[in-house]
JSON list of C-alpha atoms in Angstrom, two decimals:
[
{"chain": "A", "resi": 20, "resn": "MET", "atom": "CA", "xyz": [112.87, 59.10, 128.93]},
{"chain": "A", "resi": 21, "resn": "ALA", "atom": "CA", "xyz": [115.56, 61.55, 128.00]},
{"chain": "A", "resi": 22, "resn": "ALA", "atom": "CA", "xyz": [119.07, 60.12, 128.18]},
{"chain": "A", "resi": 23, "resn": "ALA", "atom": "CA", "xyz": [122.47, 61.80, 128.40]},
{"chain": "A", "resi": 24, "resn": "LEU", "atom": "CA", "xyz": [125.21, 60.10, 126.44]},
{"chain": "A", "resi": 25, "resn": "VAL", "atom": "CA", "xyz": [128.88, 60.70, 127.25]},
{"chain": "A", "resi": 26, "resn": "VAL", "atom": "CA", "xyz": [131.40, 59.23, 124.89]},
{"chain": "A", "resi": 27, "resn": "VAL", "atom": "CA", "xyz": [134.74, 58.49, 126.46]},
{"chain": "A", "resi": 28, "resn": "THR", "atom": "CA", "xyz": [137.85, 57.54, 124.52]},
{"chain": "A", "resi": 29, "resn": "ALA", "atom": "CA", "xyz": [139.04, 53.92, 124.43]},
{"chain": "A", "resi": 30, "resn": "ALA", "atom": "CA", "xyz": [142.07, 54.62, 126.60]},
{"chain": "A", "resi": 31, "resn": "PHE", "atom": "CA", "xyz": [139.95, 56.20, 129.28]},
{"chain": "A", "resi": 32, "resn": "ALA", "atom": "CA", "xyz": [137.52, 53.29, 129.09]},
{"chain": "A", "resi": 33, "resn": "ARG", "atom": "CA", "xyz": [140.35, 50.75, 129.52]},
{"chain": "A", "resi": 34, "resn": "ASN", "atom": "CA", "xyz": [141.59, 52.59, 132.58]},
{"chain": "A", "resi": 35, "resn": "LEU", "atom": "CA", "xyz": [138.11, 52.73, 133.94]},
{"chain": "A", "resi": 36, "resn": "ALA", "atom": "CA", "xyz": [137.73, 48.99, 133.42]},
{"chain": "A", "resi": 37, "resn": "LYS", "atom": "CA", "xyz": [140.06, 48.42, 136.42]},
{"chain": "A", "resi": 38, "resn": "PHE", "atom": "CA", "xyz": [137.30, 49.70, 138.69]},
{"chain": "A", "resi": 39, "resn": "PRO", "atom": "CA", "xyz": [133.89, 48.18, 139.27]},
{"chain": "A", "resi": 40, "resn": "VAL", "atom": "CA", "xyz": [131.55, 48.43, 136.32]},
{"chain": "A", "resi": 41, "resn": "CYS", "atom": "CA", "xyz": [128.83, 50.12, 138.26]},
{"chain": "A", "resi": 42, "resn": "CYS", "atom": "CA", "xyz": [128.66, 51.86, 141.57]},
{"chain": "A", "resi": 43, "resn": "SER", "atom": "CA", "xyz": [124.90, 52.01, 141.73]},
{"chain": "A", "resi": 44, "resn": "THR", "atom": "CA", "xyz": [124.97, 50.90, 145.34]},
{"chain": "A", "resi": 45, "resn": "THR", "atom": "CA", "xyz": [126.72, 54.08, 146.41]},
{"chain": "A", "resi": 46, "resn": "CYS", "atom": "CA", "xyz": [125.64, 56.69, 143.79]},
{"chain": "A", "resi": 47, "resn": "SER", "atom": "CA", "xyz": [122.62, 57.66, 141.92]},
{"chain": "A", "resi": 48, "resn": "TRP", "atom": "CA", "xyz": [124.00, 56.97, 138.40]},
{"chain": "A", "resi": 49, "resn": "SER", "atom": "CA", "xyz": [123.38, 53.82, 136.36]},
{"chain": "A", "resi": 50, "resn": "CYS", "atom": "CA", "xyz": [126.47, 52.88, 134.34]},
{"chain": "A", "resi": 51, "resn": "SER", "atom": "CA", "xyz": [126.94, 50.26, 131.65]},
{"chain": "A", "resi": 52, "resn": "ARG", "atom": "CA", "xyz": [129.95, 49.43, 129.47]},
{"chain": "A", "resi": 53, "resn": "LEU", "atom": "CA", "xyz": [129.38, 48.75, 125.79]},
{"chain": "A", "resi": 54, "resn": "ALA", "atom": "CA", "xyz": [131.53, 46.97, 123.22]},
{"chain": "A", "resi": 55, "resn": "GLY", "atom": "CA", "xyz": [134.36, 48.87, 121.60]},
{"chain": "A", "resi": 56, "resn": "GLY", "atom": "CA", "xyz": [135.47, 50.61, 124.74]},
{"chain": "A", "resi": 57, "resn": "VAL", "atom": "CA", "xyz": [132.61, 53.08, 124.85]},
{"chain": "A", "resi": 58, "resn": "LEU", "atom": "CA", "xyz": [131.12, 53.94, 128.20]},
{"chain": "A", "resi": 59, "resn": "VAL", "atom": "CA", "xyz": [127.51, 55.03, 128.34]},
{"chain": "A", "resi": 60, "resn": "VAL", "atom": "CA", "xyz": [126.39, 56.91, 131.41]},
{"chain": "A", "resi": 61, "resn": "VAL", "atom": "CA", "xyz": [122.61, 57.13, 131.76]},
{"chain": "A", "resi": 62, "resn": "ALA", "atom": "CA", "xyz": [120.99, 59.53, 134.18]},
{"chain": "A", "resi": 63, "resn": "PRO", "atom": "CA", "xyz": [118.37, 57.99, 136.46]},
{"chain": "A", "resi": 64, "resn": "PRO", "atom": "CA", "xyz": [114.71, 58.84, 135.93]},
{"chain": "A", "resi": 65, "resn": "SER", "atom": "CA", "xyz": [114.60, 60.97, 139.06]},
{"chain": "A", "resi": 66, "resn": "GLN", "atom": "CA", "xyz": [117.12, 63.43, 137.61]},
{"chain": "A", "resi": 67, "resn": "VAL", "atom": "CA", "xyz": [115.63, 63.75, 134.07]},
{"chain": "A", "resi": 68, "resn": "VAL", "atom": "CA", "xyz": [114.34, 67.27, 133.46]},
{"chain": "A", "resi": 69, "resn": "ALA", "atom": "CA", "xyz": [110.68, 67.06, 132.38]},
{"chain": "A", "resi": 70, "resn": "PRO", "atom": "CA", "xyz": [109.39, 69.48, 129.73]},
{"chain": "A", "resi": 71, "resn": "PRO", "atom": "CA", "xyz": [107.33, 72.42, 131.04]},
{"chain": "A", "resi": 72, "resn": "SER", "atom": "CA", "xyz": [103.64, 71.75, 131.40]},
{"chain": "A", "resi": 73, "resn": "GLN", "atom": "CA", "xyz": [101.01, 73.41, 129.19]},
{"chain": "A", "resi": 74, "resn": "SER", "atom": "CA", "xyz": [99.66, 75.55, 132.04]},
{"chain": "A", "resi": 75, "resn": "LEU", "atom": "CA", "xyz": [103.16, 76.82, 132.82]},
{"chain": "A", "resi": 76, "resn": "VAL", "atom": "CA", "xyz": [103.65, 77.84, 129.16]},
{"chain": "A", "resi": 77, "resn": "HIS", "atom": "CA", "xyz": [100.31, 79.67, 129.14]},
{"chain": "A", "resi": 78, "resn": "SER", "atom": "CA", "xyz": [101.10, 81.49, 132.36]},
{"chain": "A", "resi": 79, "resn": "ARG", "atom": "CA", "xyz": [104.47, 82.64, 130.96]},
{"chain": "A", "resi": 80, "resn": "LEU", "atom": "CA", "xyz": [102.79, 83.89, 127.76]},
{"chain": "A", "resi": 81, "resn": "ARG", "atom": "CA", "xyz": [100.21, 85.83, 129.77]},
{"chain": "A", "resi": 82, "resn": "HIS", "atom": "CA", "xyz": [102.95, 87.35, 131.88]},
{"chain": "A", "resi": 83, "resn": "ARG", "atom": "CA", "xyz": [104.86, 88.48, 128.77]},
{"chain": "A", "resi": 84, "resn": "THR", "atom": "CA", "xyz": [101.68, 89.91, 127.19]},
{"chain": "A", "resi": 85, "resn": "ASN", "atom": "CA", "xyz": [100.81, 91.86, 130.32]},
{"chain": "A", "resi": 86, "resn": "SER", "atom": "CA", "xyz": [104.35, 93.17, 130.56]},
{"chain": "A", "resi": 87, "resn": "ALA", "atom": "CA", "xyz": [104.23, 94.33, 126.92]},
{"chain": "A", "resi": 88, "resn": "VAL", "atom": "CA", "xyz": [100.94, 96.14, 127.49]},
{"chain": "A", "resi": 89, "resn": "MET", "atom": "CA", "xyz": [102.25, 97.85, 130.61]},
{"chain": "A", "resi": 90, "resn": "THR", "atom": "CA", "xyz": [105.31, 99.10, 128.73]},
{"chain": "A", "resi": 91, "resn": "LEU", "atom": "CA", "xyz": [103.23, 100.84, 126.01]},
{"chain": "A", "resi": 92, "resn": "PRO", "atom": "CA", "xyz": [103.41, 104.63, 125.95]},
{"chain": "A", "resi": 93, "resn": "SER", "atom": "CA", "xyz": [100.69, 106.30, 127.97]},
{"chain": "A", "resi": 94, "resn": "GLN", "atom": "CA", "xyz": [99.34, 108.21, 124.96]},
{"chain": "A", "resi": 95, "resn": "ARG", "atom": "CA", "xyz": [98.61, 104.94, 123.09]},
{"chain": "A", "resi": 96, "resn": "ARG", "atom": "CA", "xyz": [96.57, 103.29, 125.83]},
{"chain": "A", "resi": 97, "resn": "PRO", "atom": "CA", "xyz": [93.41, 105.46, 125.46]},
{"chain": "A", "resi": 98, "resn": "ALA", "atom": "CA", "xyz": [93.46, 104.96, 121.69]},
{"chain": "A", "resi": 99, "resn": "MET", "atom": "CA", "xyz": [93.62, 101.18, 122.09]},
{"chain": "A", "resi": 100, "resn": "ALA", "atom": "CA", "xyz": [90.82, 101.27, 124.64]},
{"chain": "A", "resi": 101, "resn": "ARG", "atom": "CA", "xyz": [88.60, 103.34, 122.33]},
{"chain": "A", "resi": 102, "resn": "ARG", "atom": "CA", "xyz": [89.38, 101.04, 119.39]},
{"chain": "A", "resi": 103, "resn": "HIS", "atom": "CA", "xyz": [88.33, 97.93, 121.25]},
{"chain": "A", "resi": 104, "resn": "ALA", "atom": "CA", "xyz": [85.39, 99.50, 123.05]},
{"chain": "A", "resi": 105, "resn": "ALA", "atom": "CA", "xyz": [81.94, 98.25, 122.12]},
{"chain": "A", "resi": 106, "resn": "VAL", "atom": "CA", "xyz": [79.83, 100.50, 119.88]},
{"chain": "A", "resi": 107, "resn": "VAL", "atom": "CA", "xyz": [76.78, 101.74, 121.78]},
{"chain": "A", "resi": 108, "resn": "CYS", "atom": "CA", "xyz": [73.64, 102.23, 119.66]},
{"chain": "A", "resi": 109, "resn": "THR", "atom": "CA", "xyz": [70.98, 104.72, 120.74]},
{"chain": "A", "resi": 110, "resn": "ASP", "atom": "CA", "xyz": [67.47, 105.42, 119.50]},
{"chain": "A", "resi": 111, "resn": "TYR", "atom": "CA", "xyz": [67.68, 108.69, 117.52]},
{"chain": "A", "resi": 112, "resn": "THR", "atom": "CA", "xyz": [64.03, 108.92, 116.43]},
{"chain": "A", "resi": 113, "resn": "THR", "atom": "CA", "xyz": [63.37, 112.19, 118.24]},
{"chain": "A", "resi": 114, "resn": "ALA", "atom": "CA", "xyz": [66.63, 113.75, 117.08]},
{"chain": "A", "resi": 115, "resn": "ALA", "atom": "CA", "xyz": [65.96, 112.79, 113.45]},
{"chain": "A", "resi": 116, "resn": "VAL", "atom": "CA", "xyz": [62.44, 114.22, 113.55]},
{"chain": "A", "resi": 117, "resn": "THR", "atom": "CA", "xyz": [63.82, 117.42, 115.04]},
{"chain": "A", "resi": 118, "resn": "PHE", "atom": "CA", "xyz": [66.42, 117.65, 112.27]},
{"chain": "A", "resi": 119, "resn": "PHE", "atom": "CA", "xyz": [63.84, 117.47, 109.48]},
{"chain": "A", "resi": 120, "resn": "SER", "atom": "CA", "xyz": [61.54, 119.84, 111.34]},
{"chain": "A", "resi": 121, "resn": "ASN", "atom": "CA", "xyz": [64.33, 122.39, 111.69]},
{"chain": "A", "resi": 122, "resn": "VAL", "atom": "CA", "xyz": [64.83, 122.28, 107.92]},
{"chain": "A", "resi": 123, "resn": "ARG", "atom": "CA", "xyz": [61.14, 122.33, 107.02]},
{"chain": "A", "resi": 124, "resn": "VAL", "atom": "CA", "xyz": [60.22, 125.50, 108.92]},
{"chain": "A", "resi": 125, "resn": "PRO", "atom": "CA", "xyz": [62.83, 127.80, 107.28]},
{"chain": "A", "resi": 126, "resn": "ALA", "atom": "CA", "xyz": [62.06, 126.24, 103.89]},
{"chain": "A", "resi": 127, "resn": "THR", "atom": "CA", "xyz": [58.39, 127.16, 104.35]},
{"chain": "A", "resi": 128, "resn": "LEU", "atom": "CA", "xyz": [59.28, 130.77, 105.10]},
{"chain": "A", "resi": 129, "resn": "VAL", "atom": "CA", "xyz": [61.60, 131.05, 102.10]},
{"chain": "A", "resi": 130, "resn": "ALA", "atom": "CA", "xyz": [58.97, 129.50, 99.80]},
{"chain": "A", "resi": 131, "resn": "ALA", "atom": "CA", "xyz": [56.33, 131.95, 100.99]},
{"chain": "A", "resi": 132, "resn": "THR", "atom": "CA", "xyz": [58.67, 134.88, 100.41]},
{"chain": "A", "resi": 133, "resn": "ALA", "atom": "CA", "xyz": [59.64, 133.66, 96.95]},
{"chain": "A", "resi": 134, "resn": "ILE", "atom": "CA", "xyz": [56.08, 133.24, 95.67]},
{"chain": "A", "resi": 135, "resn": "LYS", "atom": "CA", "xyz": [54.99, 136.54, 97.18]},
{"chain": "A", "resi": 136, "resn": "GLU", "atom": "CA", "xyz": [57.80, 138.55, 95.57]},
{"chain": "A", "resi": 137, "resn": "ALA", "atom": "CA", "xyz": [57.96, 136.68, 92.27]},
{"chain": "A", "resi": 138, "resn": "PHE", "atom": "CA", "xyz": [55.83, 139.17, 90.25]},
{"chain": "A", "resi": 139, "resn": "VAL", "atom": "CA", "xyz": [56.75, 142.53, 91.74]},
{"chain": "A", "resi": 140, "resn": "LEU", "atom": "CA", "xyz": [58.54, 143.59, 88.54]},
{"chain": "A", "resi": 141, "resn": "VAL", "atom": "CA", "xyz": [55.55, 143.09, 86.28]},
{"chain": "A", "resi": 142, "resn": "SER", "atom": "CA", "xyz": [54.50, 146.73, 86.46]},
{"chain": "A", "resi": 143, "resn": "VAL", "atom": "CA", "xyz": [57.32, 148.97, 85.31]},
{"chain": "A", "resi": 144, "resn": "PRO", "atom": "CA", "xyz": [57.60, 152.53, 84.11]},
{"chain": "A", "resi": 145, "resn": "ARG", "atom": "CA", "xyz": [56.68, 153.10, 80.49]},
{"chain": "A", "resi": 146, "resn": "ASP", "atom": "CA", "xyz": [60.19, 154.20, 79.53]},
{"chain": "A", "resi": 147, "resn": "LEU", "atom": "CA", "xyz": [61.62, 150.83, 80.69]},
{"chain": "A", "resi": 148, "resn": "ALA", "atom": "CA", "xyz": [58.90, 148.58, 79.29]},
{"chain": "A", "resi": 149, "resn": "ALA", "atom": "CA", "xyz": [60.36, 148.67, 75.77]},
{"chain": "A", "resi": 150, "resn": "SER", "atom": "CA", "xyz": [63.93, 148.14, 76.90]},
{"chain": "A", "resi": 151, "resn": "GLN", "atom": "CA", "xyz": [65.51, 144.78, 76.01]},
{"chain": "A", "resi": 152, "resn": "GLY", "atom": "CA", "xyz": [67.79, 144.85, 79.04]},
{"chain": "A", "resi": 153, "resn": "TRP", "atom": "CA", "xyz": [64.81, 145.40, 81.29]},
{"chain": "A", "resi": 154, "resn": "ARG", "atom": "CA", "xyz": [62.89, 142.50, 79.77]},
{"chain": "A", "resi": 155, "resn": "ILE", "atom": "CA", "xyz": [65.86, 140.14, 80.28]},
{"chain": "A", "resi": 156, "resn": "LEU", "atom": "CA", "xyz": [66.27, 141.28, 83.87]},
{"chain": "A", "resi": 157, "resn": "ARG", "atom": "CA", "xyz": [62.57, 140.90, 84.64]},
{"chain": "A", "resi": 158, "resn": "ARG", "atom": "CA", "xyz": [62.41, 137.39, 83.15]},
{"chain": "A", "resi": 159, "resn": "CYS", "atom": "CA", "xyz": [65.52, 136.22, 84.99]},
{"chain": "A", "resi": 160, "resn": "TYR", "atom": "CA", "xyz": [64.17, 137.61, 88.24]},
{"chain": "A", "resi": 161, "resn": "THR", "atom": "CA", "xyz": [60.81, 135.89, 87.83]},
{"chain": "A", "resi": 162, "resn": "LEU", "atom": "CA", "xyz": [62.40, 132.57, 86.87]},
{"chain": "A", "resi": 163, "resn": "LEU", "atom": "CA", "xyz": [64.79, 132.64, 89.83]},
{"chain": "A", "resi": 164, "resn": "MET", "atom": "CA", "xyz": [61.99, 133.40, 92.27]},
{"chain": "A", "resi": 165, "resn": "LEU", "atom": "CA", "xyz": [59.80, 130.62, 90.89]},
{"chain": "A", "resi": 166, "resn": "PHE", "atom": "CA", "xyz": [62.74, 128.22, 90.96]},
{"chain": "A", "resi": 167, "resn": "SER", "atom": "CA", "xyz": [63.41, 129.15, 94.58]},
{"chain": "A", "resi": 168, "resn": "PHE", "atom": "CA", "xyz": [59.77, 128.54, 95.44]},
{"chain": "A", "resi": 169, "resn": "SER", "atom": "CA", "xyz": [59.77, 125.09, 93.83]},
{"chain": "A", "resi": 170, "resn": "GLU", "atom": "CA", "xyz": [63.00, 124.07, 95.54]},
{"chain": "A", "resi": 171, "resn": "GLU", "atom": "CA", "xyz": [61.81, 125.12, 98.98]},
{"chain": "A", "resi": 172, "resn": "LEU", "atom": "CA", "xyz": [58.43, 123.47, 98.44]},
{"chain": "A", "resi": 173, "resn": "SER", "atom": "CA", "xyz": [60.16, 120.22, 97.51]},
{"chain": "A", "resi": 174, "resn": "CYS", "atom": "CA", "xyz": [62.23, 120.50, 100.69]},
{"chain": "A", "resi": 175, "resn": "VAL", "atom": "CA", "xyz": [59.03, 120.88, 102.74]},
{"chain": "A", "resi": 176, "resn": "PHE", "atom": "CA", "xyz": [57.39, 117.84, 101.15]},
{"chain": "A", "resi": 177, "resn": "ILE", "atom": "CA", "xyz": [60.43, 115.57, 101.50]},
{"chain": "A", "resi": 178, "resn": "SER", "atom": "CA", "xyz": [60.96, 116.63, 105.12]},
{"chain": "A", "resi": 179, "resn": "THR", "atom": "CA", "xyz": [57.34, 115.86, 105.93]},
{"chain": "A", "resi": 180, "resn": "GLY", "atom": "CA", "xyz": [57.61, 112.42, 104.33]},
{"chain": "A", "resi": 181, "resn": "ALA", "atom": "CA", "xyz": [60.79, 111.64, 106.25]},
{"chain": "A", "resi": 182, "resn": "MET", "atom": "CA", "xyz": [59.18, 112.63, 109.54]},
{"chain": "A", "resi": 183, "resn": "MET", "atom": "CA", "xyz": [56.22, 110.34, 108.82]},
{"chain": "A", "resi": 184, "resn": "LEU", "atom": "CA", "xyz": [58.57, 107.44, 108.08]},
{"chain": "A", "resi": 185, "resn": "LEU", "atom": "CA", "xyz": [60.48, 107.99, 111.31]},
{"chain": "A", "resi": 186, "resn": "GLN", "atom": "CA", "xyz": [57.30, 108.05, 113.37]},
{"chain": "A", "resi": 187, "resn": "SER", "atom": "CA", "xyz": [55.74, 105.03, 111.64]},
{"chain": "A", "resi": 188, "resn": "GLY", "atom": "CA", "xyz": [58.04, 102.57, 113.39]},
{"chain": "A", "resi": 189, "resn": "THR", "atom": "CA", "xyz": [59.09, 100.76, 110.20]},
{"chain": "A", "resi": 190, "resn": "LEU", "atom": "CA", "xyz": [62.72, 101.90, 110.35]},
{"chain": "A", "resi": 191, "resn": "ASP", "atom": "CA", "xyz": [65.58, 100.74, 112.54]},
{"chain": "A", "resi": 192, "resn": "THR", "atom": "CA", "xyz": [66.26, 103.97, 114.40]},
{"chain": "A", "resi": 193, "resn": "LYS", "atom": "CA", "xyz": [69.09, 102.69, 116.61]},
{"chain": "A", "resi": 194, "resn": "ALA", "atom": "CA", "xyz": [72.53, 103.82, 115.48]},
{"chain": "A", "resi": 195, "resn": "PRO", "atom": "CA", "xyz": [75.85, 105.06, 116.91]},
{"chain": "A", "resi": 196, "resn": "SER", "atom": "CA", "xyz": [75.02, 108.64, 115.85]},
{"chain": "A", "resi": 197, "resn": "LEU", "atom": "CA", "xyz": [72.31, 110.70, 114.20]},
{"chain": "A", "resi": 198, "resn": "VAL", "atom": "CA", "xyz": [74.22, 111.06, 110.94]},
{"chain": "A", "resi": 199, "resn": "ALA", "atom": "CA", "xyz": [74.78, 107.28, 110.82]},
{"chain": "A", "resi": 200, "resn": "LEU", "atom": "CA", "xyz": [71.04, 106.75, 111.16]},
{"chain": "A", "resi": 201, "resn": "LEU", "atom": "CA", "xyz": [70.15, 109.27, 108.44]},
{"chain": "A", "resi": 202, "resn": "VAL", "atom": "CA", "xyz": [72.73, 107.91, 106.00]},
{"chain": "A", "resi": 203, "resn": "ARG", "atom": "CA", "xyz": [71.69, 104.30, 106.58]},
{"chain": "A", "resi": 204, "resn": "GLU", "atom": "CA", "xyz": [67.89, 104.60, 106.64]},
{"chain": "A", "resi": 205, "resn": "LEU", "atom": "CA", "xyz": [67.04, 107.96, 105.00]},
{"chain": "A", "resi": 206, "resn": "GLU", "atom": "CA", "xyz": [69.96, 108.72, 102.70]},
{"chain": "A", "resi": 207, "resn": "TYR", "atom": "CA", "xyz": [67.84, 110.14, 99.87]},
{"chain": "A", "resi": 208, "resn": "GLU", "atom": "CA", "xyz": [65.83, 112.39, 102.20]},
{"chain": "A", "resi": 209, "resn": "TYR", "atom": "CA", "xyz": [68.94, 113.49, 104.11]},
{"chain": "A", "resi": 210, "resn": "VAL", "atom": "CA", "xyz": [70.71, 114.59, 100.92]},
{"chain": "A", "resi": 211, "resn": "SER", "atom": "CA", "xyz": [67.63, 116.00, 99.16]},
{"chain": "A", "resi": 212, "resn": "VAL", "atom": "CA", "xyz": [66.40, 118.33, 101.89]},
{"chain": "A", "resi": 213, "resn": "ARG", "atom": "CA", "xyz": [69.80, 119.96, 102.23]},
{"chain": "A", "resi": 214, "resn": "HIS", "atom": "CA", "xyz": [70.24, 120.28, 98.47]},
{"chain": "A", "resi": 215, "resn": "HIS", "atom": "CA", "xyz": [66.78, 121.79, 97.89]},
{"chain": "A", "resi": 216, "resn": "PHE", "atom": "CA", "xyz": [67.03, 124.18, 100.81]},
{"chain": "A", "resi": 217, "resn": "ILE", "atom": "CA", "xyz": [70.46, 125.57, 99.91]},
{"chain": "A", "resi": 218, "resn": "THR", "atom": "CA", "xyz": [69.59, 125.83, 96.20]},
{"chain": "A", "resi": 219, "resn": "GLY", "atom": "CA", "xyz": [66.36, 127.68, 96.96]},
{"chain": "A", "resi": 220, "resn": "VAL", "atom": "CA", "xyz": [68.10, 130.16, 99.24]},
{"chain": "A", "resi": 221, "resn": "LEU", "atom": "CA", "xyz": [70.79, 130.86, 96.64]},
{"chain": "A", "resi": 222, "resn": "SER", "atom": "CA", "xyz": [68.18, 131.41, 93.91]},
{"chain": "A", "resi": 223, "resn": "LEU", "atom": "CA", "xyz": [66.35, 133.87, 96.16]},
{"chain": "A", "resi": 224, "resn": "MET", "atom": "CA", "xyz": [69.58, 135.76, 96.80]},
{"chain": "A", "resi": 225, "resn": "PHE", "atom": "CA", "xyz": [70.43, 136.02, 93.08]},
{"chain": "A", "resi": 226, "resn": "ALA", "atom": "CA", "xyz": [66.90, 137.22, 92.30]},
{"chain": "A", "resi": 227, "resn": "GLN", "atom": "CA", "xyz": [67.11, 139.91, 94.95]},
{"chain": "A", "resi": 228, "resn": "ALA", "atom": "CA", "xyz": [70.46, 140.99, 93.53]},
{"chain": "A", "resi": 229, "resn": "LEU", "atom": "CA", "xyz": [68.76, 141.53, 90.14]},
{"chain": "A", "resi": 230, "resn": "ARG", "atom": "CA", "xyz": [66.00, 143.48, 91.84]},
{"chain": "A", "resi": 231, "resn": "ALA", "atom": "CA", "xyz": [68.55, 145.69, 93.53]},
{"chain": "A", "resi": 232, "resn": "ARG", "atom": "CA", "xyz": [70.19, 146.22, 90.17]},
{"chain": "A", "resi": 233, "resn": "GLN", "atom": "CA", "xyz": [66.86, 147.43, 88.77]},
{"chain": "A", "resi": 234, "resn": "ALA", "atom": "CA", "xyz": [66.30, 149.81, 91.67]},
{"chain": "A", "resi": 235, "resn": "LEU", "atom": "CA", "xyz": [69.65, 151.50, 91.16]},
{"chain": "A", "resi": 236, "resn": "PRO", "atom": "CA", "xyz": [69.50, 154.63, 88.95]},
{"chain": "A", "resi": 237, "resn": "LEU", "atom": "CA", "xyz": [71.68, 153.34, 86.12]},
{"chain": "A", "resi": 238, "resn": "PRO", "atom": "CA", "xyz": [70.91, 154.86, 82.71]},
{"chain": "A", "resi": 239, "resn": "ALA", "atom": "CA", "xyz": [72.55, 151.94, 80.89]},
{"chain": "A", "resi": 240, "resn": "LEU", "atom": "CA", "xyz": [69.67, 149.68, 81.85]},
{"chain": "A", "resi": 241, "resn": "ALA", "atom": "CA", "xyz": [67.22, 151.69, 79.74]},
{"chain": "A", "resi": 242, "resn": "ARG", "atom": "CA", "xyz": [69.18, 151.21, 76.53]}
]
């Protein structure tokens, strides 16, 4: 029980001694006089302030938290909601198969073009056959076309293997996005098909640039 102590000076206590020691019959205070002229006034139990209950403390904390959230700027509320939102995973099997199929078809066309046009510079006019510049150009062209064919063929094979893995049911195809699925389950295939396809297309472009250089009427090439 909490008690309130009031220390009164000795003179005041001696003056107070002239009156009855306690007036508990007419008031709600319990008084007692101690030795040394010190008067102790003790509040009755009915007037002692009890500490707040646990439920009251929790309700006040919730009220303060809700007030703080309501006072946040409006532009920060959607960001907090998106941050705490649950991540939804979707089955991206069909989308992943479509991705590899969309890479495989153009790679097949580029590979067919590269192998078909790889040896078009074999037959040359007799005046250019003995030229060193012409021989270097023809060899570079053939090598670039064959390199393009091999790169695109590798892209076709890797894409086919990735599609078979996706349709076999051995992979976890649920992910937040298609890229997340490809990076997690098929990282090698995802990187390889893009690398092989782009490299093959660039090799084909450089080879065709050399072929255009040969078709131009430049006398310096015959030296």
